[in-house]
Amino acid sequence: MNPILLPSNRPAERFYRGGARVSGFRGERASAPREPEDWIASTTTVNGEALVGLTRLPDGRLLREAVADDPIAWLGERHVARWGADTRLLVKLLDAGQRLPVHAHPHDDFAATHLGTAHGKAEAWYILQGGTVHVGLRDDVAADVLADLVDRQDSAALLDLLHAVDVHPGDVVWVPPGELHAIGAGILLLELQQPEDLSILLEWHDYAIDGAAVGHLGLGFEVALAAVNRRGRSRSDLGELIGPAPASDSVFPHPADEYFRLERVPVDGPTVIDQGFSVLIVSAGDVVIGGVEHRTGATLVVPHAAGALDATGVGELLVARPPTP
């Protein structure tokens, strides 16, 4: 088995604007106004959809089906012994053509209890083009105060609850389950997340979505908002969530490791990429992987059975992996 080059996989008509930066990064023609996400090596569907969001391999099979048919070859024996054919990973390129709404994602326990899903949705970002992110409450917020702001759809007040932080290419942001956040307009990022499409929306004005109907995941806001962390963080505490990535090796804060891992691999001559199921993104330069040249913006899915990979050239790779079993 060899690394497989993947075309973009852009679910149409998402509820927010964006997509041009993804197209530019990947060297593709301009996208539709609301195709802001490229779901890479996805075994996950858009919430409520049967097939939308799933990656289809060049041979016509869905990646989800290929992994289910031969999980050990794709994921390795240790992974399968612990988690079966669950890849434990969804990777996206995301272009915020407008600021995303203030929202949060549930923890595993909440998702299992209230939604019957196998995962919640922790996520983390590697910034490719910078801007402002809004992450974490500046102060503790009472449940009734938060519920009132949602009921009144006071977008300005909701956003003002959060820390605003300027981020730059090469920075990383860790978003634990329950943490309120909003990605600012103009940002292009690589997102690693648990493989679910679960968002609790606190605002929805100027977005193409009926947040009052679907923003609470069918639970009602009284229940859904219980999944939100209402504890404030000091400005100094943000260093636990946001900061520059190291020049090489694992880049996310340690608490993210139980959910997923991202490695930054500079390439300047011969380089070896360790064996294991992964998603490779050429983030800069021209890199030869397994004898095949790939340019900036290329994305590949790598089965465990491909073994360790030889890479050469001049550039940088981002290697997304599931947690260590």
PDB file of N, CA and C in Angstrom, residues 17 21 62 129 136 200 280 291 304 306 310 320:
ATOM      1  N   ARG A  17     -19.440  31.869   5.047  1.00  0.00           N
ATOM      2  CA  ARG A  17     -18.768  32.150   3.787  1.00  0.00           C
ATOM      3  C   ARG A  17     -17.279  31.804   3.859  1.00  0.00           C
ATOM      4  N   ARG A  21      -9.339  30.981   0.077  1.00  0.00           N
ATOM      5  CA  ARG A  21      -7.996  30.715   0.598  1.00  0.00           C
ATOM      6  C   ARG A  21      -7.644  29.228   0.519  1.00  0.00           C
ATOM      7  N   LEU A  62     -15.312   4.540  -0.943  1.00  0.00           N
ATOM      8  CA  LEU A  62     -15.238   5.469   0.165  1.00  0.00           C
ATOM      9  C   LEU A  62     -14.100   5.047   1.087  1.00  0.00           C
ATOM     10  N   GLN A 129      -2.651  31.083   7.598  1.00  0.00           N
ATOM     11  CA  GLN A 129      -2.725  32.527   7.358  1.00  0.00           C
ATOM     12  C   GLN A 129      -3.411  33.134   8.569  1.00  0.00           C
ATOM     13  N   GLY A 136     -11.958  31.114  24.691  1.00  0.00           N
ATOM     14  CA  GLY A 136     -11.982  31.095  26.143  1.00  0.00           C
ATOM     15  C   GLY A 136     -12.618  32.324  26.752  1.00  0.00           C
ATOM     16  N   ILE A 200     -22.503  23.420  19.067  1.00  0.00           N
ATOM     17  CA  ILE A 200     -23.528  24.136  19.827  1.00  0.00           C
ATOM     18  C   ILE A 200     -23.355  25.613  19.501  1.00  0.00           C
ATOM     19  N   LEU A 280      -1.046  13.551   5.371  1.00  0.00           N
ATOM     20  CA  LEU A 280       0.085  14.429   5.097  1.00  0.00           C
ATOM     21  C   LEU A 280      -0.387  15.649   4.326  1.00  0.00           C
ATOM     22  N   GLY A 291       8.988   8.749  -3.735  1.00  0.00           N
ATOM     23  CA  GLY A 291       9.341   8.830  -5.144  1.00  0.00           C
ATOM     24  C   GLY A 291       8.424   9.689  -5.996  1.00  0.00           C
ATOM     25  N   HIS A 304      -1.196   2.553   7.316  1.00  0.00           N
ATOM     26  CA  HIS A 304      -0.130   2.009   8.168  1.00  0.00           C
ATOM     27  C   HIS A 304       0.757   1.065   7.372  1.00  0.00           C
ATOM     28  N   ALA A 306       1.829   1.186   4.524  1.00  0.00           N
ATOM     29  CA  ALA A 306       2.807   1.829   3.639  1.00  0.00           C
ATOM     30  C   ALA A 306       4.189   1.861   4.273  1.00  0.00           C
ATOM     31  N   ASP A 310      10.118   7.701   2.842  1.00  0.00           N
ATOM     32  CA  ASP A 310      11.252   8.562   2.530  1.00  0.00           C
ATOM     33  C   ASP A 310      10.744   9.820   1.845  1.00  0.00           C
ATOM     34  N   ALA A 320      -0.663  14.661  10.287  1.00  0.00           N
ATOM     35  CA  ALA A 320      -1.746  14.493  11.252  1.00  0.00           C
ATOM     36  C   ALA A 320      -1.952  13.018  11.534  1.00  0.00           C
TER      37      ALA A 320
END
